[in-house]
Amino acid sequence: MTHSDHPPASSALPVDLDEAVHRCLVAGFDGTTGVPHTLKRLVDRGLGGVILFTRNIRDAEQVRRLTDELRAIRPDLLVAIDNEGGGIGHLVGAGAPEVPGSYALGVADDPHLTARCADALAGHLATLGITASYAPVADLQHTPRNPIVRTRAFGADPALAARHLRAWITATEARGIASCAKHFPGHGGTETDSHHGLAVDPRPQEELRADLEPFRAAVAAGVPMLMSAHVVYPAYDPNRPATLSRRILGDLLRYELGFEGVLVSDALEMKAIADEYGEAAGARIALAAGADQVIVAVPDLEVTLACRDAVSGALRSGVLTVDRVGEAAGRVRRLAERYATPASHVAAWDAGAGLEAARRAVRGRAVPPAVRGAHVVDLFPPPHPALNWGGEDLLTEVRAVDATATGTAVTGEPADPAAVVAAILRATGDAPLVVATCDAGLHPWQERLRAALLARRPDAVRVDTGLPEGGALCSYGRGRANLRAVAEVLTGQVRAER
């Protein structure tokens, strides 16, 4: 037992208050089998939830054993995961349904189809014993330079996002899974990823009001959780990011939007919080500001313990009130009463909904004739360290429908771009050339490689696998379903929408 498992007797909180403190924490951890001793102690003392990542996933049977083992310690433990669909998810190894990201669903703009995709994701979670999903994204994608929202959003139009959020939340609720709209009050107007630094949205209140509408729709639809953004909005609060702001969490969310569910922070180890405040202080300030749970996603449980101890210390000193922690813990208990117990029977879901949605989302600016036997060059950034990437690439999906295709995948800026271009052109020979990029405007090395290839092969077919950037075709996402759908259009299996 470490010194952190129990505080000194002289400073220990009453048992019910100690449990309340633990209810306000969500912890990440390492491993696919067995529950670490420190995590067991946290769960014993009332830990509100755990969050799973790719590091915890091997296959479906293993995940179900792990979630059963966690609940055997404490049945009312919430087991959660990020499960947005598209390229954002951690359950590829566990057979996750192939569902495109939210932007593709917004492009197809069929809320019934969105509901079918959300139902597939939620049904799969239920079979694994995971009962809380930190999805859907309610942000609006405003800024071309935004590095983190992009195809995770349903789009830029508040009304469109609102109708798809309603469909997603309703379908997820029908499966007995808790959904979570994020990142309040909207991360789509920033040019900084809050994983890497403090993000600021400088727009005036009259412009920010549109970003509230999807969240307002989510609240009206009965979403049980909202997640806050680690973003400073000077028009609302010039001093603190939303996660730590009473004005935003209290006045704006609780009072104006009338949200009564569980407000959970984004992960505290993100640099917007960790570098500016530290995780432990962030936990204390977030709870004081009105958050009900704080997430510590890193597997180092000492960070979770430090956050717990900071909250306990603030209670003992009077910096944090018993009423505030009691209120937060009460909301978490009510959430657990509704969602902590997995369904005993899980009905089948529509396994084809995701590919149908992805096909309906592919758009062509000047749809090319069928390209067979092509050399496919797929340029895309390396995976985001906090978001899963399941290894999807366009060449694999093209070869699934055209075995004669060849190709080259380039993930990350090459050390010798000229050599890469020369090797691609040699490998292509006289075959058709397809050049795919993903968010090239954010990654200039892609623009340079594409320009060098097009200078030699102006007949090459351009494909965009992120947001549109002038290509002949756009998939609006890099999930496997997105890439399969655009591969089918390229090879003439399916027609694209114009």
CSV table of N, CA, C and O in Angstrom, one decimal, residues 36-83:
chain,number,residue,atom,x,y,z
A,36,PRO,N,-5.2,-2.8,-11.7
A,36,PRO,CA,-4.1,-2.4,-10.8
A,36,PRO,C,-4.6,-2.2,-9.3
A,36,PRO,O,-5.7,-1.7,-9.1
A,37,HIS,N,-3.7,-2.5,-8.4
A,37,HIS,CA,-4.1,-2.4,-6.9
A,37,HIS,C,-4.5,-1.0,-6.6
A,37,HIS,O,-5.6,-0.8,-5.9
A,38,THR,N,-3.8,0.0,-7.1
A,38,THR,CA,-4.2,1.4,-6.7
A,38,THR,C,-5.6,1.7,-7.3
A,38,THR,O,-6.4,2.4,-6.6
A,39,LEU,N,-5.9,1.3,-8.5
A,39,LEU,CA,-7.2,1.5,-9.1
A,39,LEU,C,-8.3,0.8,-8.3
A,39,LEU,O,-9.3,1.3,-8.0
A,40,LYS,N,-8.0,-0.4,-7.8
A,40,LYS,CA,-8.9,-1.1,-7.0
A,40,LYS,C,-9.3,-0.3,-5.7
A,40,LYS,O,-10.4,-0.2,-5.3
A,41,ARG,N,-8.3,0.2,-5.1
A,41,ARG,CA,-8.5,1.0,-3.9
A,41,ARG,C,-9.3,2.3,-4.2
A,41,ARG,O,-10.2,2.6,-3.4
A,42,LEU,N,-9.1,2.9,-5.3
A,42,LEU,CA,-9.9,4.1,-5.7
A,42,LEU,C,-11.3,3.7,-5.9
A,42,LEU,O,-12.3,4.3,-5.5
A,43,VAL,N,-11.5,2.5,-6.6
A,43,VAL,CA,-12.9,2.1,-6.9
A,43,VAL,C,-13.6,1.7,-5.6
A,43,VAL,O,-14.8,2.0,-5.3
A,44,ASP,N,-12.9,1.0,-4.7
A,44,ASP,CA,-13.4,0.7,-3.4
A,44,ASP,C,-13.9,1.9,-2.6
A,44,ASP,O,-14.9,1.9,-1.9
A,45,ARG,N,-13.2,3.0,-2.8
A,45,ARG,CA,-13.6,4.2,-2.0
A,45,ARG,C,-14.6,5.1,-2.8
A,45,ARG,O,-14.9,6.2,-2.3
A,46,GLY,N,-15.1,4.6,-3.9
A,46,GLY,CA,-16.2,5.3,-4.5
A,46,GLY,C,-15.9,6.0,-5.9
A,46,GLY,O,-16.7,6.8,-6.4
A,47,LEU,N,-14.7,5.6,-6.5
A,47,LEU,CA,-14.4,6.2,-7.8
A,47,LEU,C,-15.6,6.3,-8.7
A,47,LEU,O,-16.3,5.3,-8.9
A,48,GLY,N,-15.8,7.5,-9.3
A,48,GLY,CA,-17.0,7.6,-10.1
A,48,GLY,C,-16.9,6.9,-11.5
A,48,GLY,O,-18.0,6.5,-12.0
A,49,GLY,N,-15.7,6.8,-12.1
A,49,GLY,CA,-15.7,6.2,-13.4
A,49,GLY,C,-14.3,5.9,-13.8
A,49,GLY,O,-13.3,6.4,-13.3
A,50,VAL,N,-14.1,5.0,-14.8
A,50,VAL,CA,-12.9,4.8,-15.5
A,50,VAL,C,-13.1,5.1,-17.0
A,50,VAL,O,-14.2,5.0,-17.5
A,51,ILE,N,-12.0,5.5,-17.7
A,51,ILE,CA,-12.0,5.7,-19.1
A,51,ILE,C,-11.1,4.8,-19.8
A,51,ILE,O,-9.9,4.7,-19.4
A,52,LEU,N,-11.6,4.1,-20.8
A,52,LEU,CA,-10.7,3.1,-21.5
A,52,LEU,C,-10.2,3.8,-22.8
A,52,LEU,O,-10.8,4.7,-23.4
A,53,PHE,N,-9.0,3.3,-23.2
A,53,PHE,CA,-8.3,3.8,-24.4
A,53,PHE,C,-7.8,2.5,-25.2
A,53,PHE,O,-8.0,1.4,-24.7
A,54,THR,N,-7.2,2.8,-26.3
A,54,THR,CA,-6.7,1.7,-27.1
A,54,THR,C,-5.8,0.8,-26.3
A,54,THR,O,-5.7,-0.4,-26.5
A,55,ARG,N,-5.0,1.4,-25.4
A,55,ARG,CA,-4.1,0.6,-24.6
A,55,ARG,C,-4.8,-0.4,-23.7
A,55,ARG,O,-4.2,-1.3,-23.2
A,56,ASN,N,-6.1,-0.3,-23.5
A,56,ASN,CA,-6.9,-1.2,-22.7
A,56,ASN,C,-7.6,-2.3,-23.6
A,56,ASN,O,-8.4,-3.1,-23.0
A,57,ILE,N,-7.5,-2.2,-24.9
A,57,ILE,CA,-8.3,-3.0,-25.8
A,57,ILE,C,-7.4,-4.0,-26.6
A,57,ILE,O,-6.4,-3.7,-27.2
A,58,ARG,N,-7.8,-5.3,-26.5
A,58,ARG,CA,-7.2,-6.3,-27.3
A,58,ARG,C,-8.2,-7.0,-28.2
A,58,ARG,O,-8.0,-7.0,-29.4
A,59,ASP,N,-9.3,-7.4,-27.7
A,59,ASP,CA,-10.4,-8.0,-28.5
A,59,ASP,C,-11.7,-7.9,-27.6
A,59,ASP,O,-11.7,-7.5,-26.4
A,60,ALA,N,-12.8,-8.2,-28.2
A,60,ALA,CA,-14.1,-8.0,-27.6
A,60,ALA,C,-14.2,-8.8,-26.3
A,60,ALA,O,-14.7,-8.3,-25.3
A,61,GLU,N,-13.8,-10.1,-26.3
A,61,GLU,CA,-14.0,-10.9,-25.2
A,61,GLU,C,-13.1,-10.4,-24.0
A,61,GLU,O,-13.6,-10.4,-22.8
A,62,GLN,N,-11.9,-9.9,-24.3
A,62,GLN,CA,-11.1,-9.4,-23.3
A,62,GLN,C,-11.7,-8.1,-22.7
A,62,GLN,O,-11.6,-7.9,-21.4
A,63,VAL,N,-12.3,-7.3,-23.5
A,63,VAL,CA,-12.9,-6.0,-23.0
A,63,VAL,C,-14.0,-6.4,-22.0
A,63,VAL,O,-14.1,-5.8,-20.9
A,64,ARG,N,-14.8,-7.3,-22.4
A,64,ARG,CA,-16.0,-7.7,-21.5
A,64,ARG,C,-15.5,-8.3,-20.2
A,64,ARG,O,-16.0,-8.0,-19.2
A,65,ARG,N,-14.4,-9.1,-20.3
A,65,ARG,CA,-13.9,-9.6,-19.0
A,65,ARG,C,-13.4,-8.5,-18.1
A,65,ARG,O,-13.5,-8.5,-16.9
A,66,LEU,N,-12.7,-7.5,-18.8
A,66,LEU,CA,-12.2,-6.4,-18.0
A,66,LEU,C,-13.3,-5.5,-17.4
A,66,LEU,O,-13.2,-5.2,-16.2
A,67,THR,N,-14.3,-5.2,-18.1
A,67,THR,CA,-15.4,-4.4,-17.6
A,67,THR,C,-16.2,-5.2,-16.5
A,67,THR,O,-16.6,-4.6,-15.5
A,68,ASP,N,-16.3,-6.5,-16.7
A,68,ASP,CA,-16.9,-7.3,-15.6
A,68,ASP,C,-16.1,-7.3,-14.3
A,68,ASP,O,-16.6,-7.2,-13.2
A,69,GLU,N,-14.8,-7.4,-14.5
A,69,GLU,CA,-13.9,-7.4,-13.3
A,69,GLU,C,-13.9,-6.0,-12.6
A,69,GLU,O,-13.9,-6.0,-11.4
A,70,LEU,N,-14.0,-4.9,-13.4
A,70,LEU,CA,-14.1,-3.6,-12.7
A,70,LEU,C,-15.4,-3.5,-11.9
A,70,LEU,O,-15.4,-3.0,-10.8
A,71,ARG,N,-16.5,-4.0,-12.5
A,71,ARG,CA,-17.8,-3.9,-11.8
A,71,ARG,C,-17.9,-4.8,-10.7
A,71,ARG,O,-18.8,-4.7,-9.8
A,72,ALA,N,-17.2,-5.9,-10.7
A,72,ALA,CA,-17.2,-6.8,-9.5
A,72,ALA,C,-16.6,-6.1,-8.3
A,72,ALA,O,-17.0,-6.5,-7.2
A,73,ILE,N,-15.8,-5.1,-8.5
A,73,ILE,CA,-15.2,-4.4,-7.3
A,73,ILE,C,-16.3,-3.4,-6.8
A,73,ILE,O,-16.5,-3.3,-5.6
A,74,ARG,N,-17.0,-2.8,-7.7
A,74,ARG,CA,-18.1,-1.9,-7.3
A,74,ARG,C,-19.1,-1.8,-8.5
A,74,ARG,O,-18.8,-1.2,-9.5
A,75,PRO,N,-20.3,-2.3,-8.3
A,75,PRO,CA,-21.2,-2.4,-9.4
A,75,PRO,C,-21.7,-1.0,-10.0
A,75,PRO,O,-22.1,-1.0,-11.2
A,76,ASP,N,-21.6,0.0,-9.2
A,76,ASP,CA,-22.1,1.3,-9.8
A,76,ASP,C,-20.9,2.2,-10.4
A,76,ASP,O,-21.1,3.4,-10.5
A,77,LEU,N,-19.9,1.5,-10.7
A,77,LEU,CA,-18.8,2.2,-11.4
A,77,LEU,C,-19.2,2.4,-12.9
A,77,LEU,O,-19.6,1.5,-13.6
A,78,LEU,N,-19.0,3.7,-13.4
A,78,LEU,CA,-19.2,4.0,-14.8
A,78,LEU,C,-18.0,3.6,-15.6
A,78,LEU,O,-16.9,4.0,-15.2
A,79,VAL,N,-18.2,2.9,-16.7
A,79,VAL,CA,-17.1,2.5,-17.6
A,79,VAL,C,-17.3,3.3,-18.9
A,79,VAL,O,-18.3,3.1,-19.5
A,80,ALA,N,-16.4,4.2,-19.2
A,80,ALA,CA,-16.6,5.1,-20.3
A,80,ALA,C,-15.5,5.0,-21.4
A,80,ALA,O,-14.4,4.4,-21.1
A,81,ILE,N,-15.7,5.6,-22.5
A,81,ILE,CA,-14.8,5.6,-23.6
A,81,ILE,C,-15.1,6.7,-24.6
A,81,ILE,O,-16.3,7.1,-24.7
A,82,ASP,N,-14.1,7.2,-25.3
A,82,ASP,CA,-14.4,8.1,-26.5
A,82,ASP,C,-14.9,7.3,-27.6
A,82,ASP,O,-14.1,6.4,-28.1
A,83,ASN,N,-16.0,7.5,-28.2
A,83,ASN,CA,-16.6,6.6,-29.2
A,83,ASN,C,-17.4,7.4,-30.3
A,83,ASN,O,-18.6,7.3,-30.4
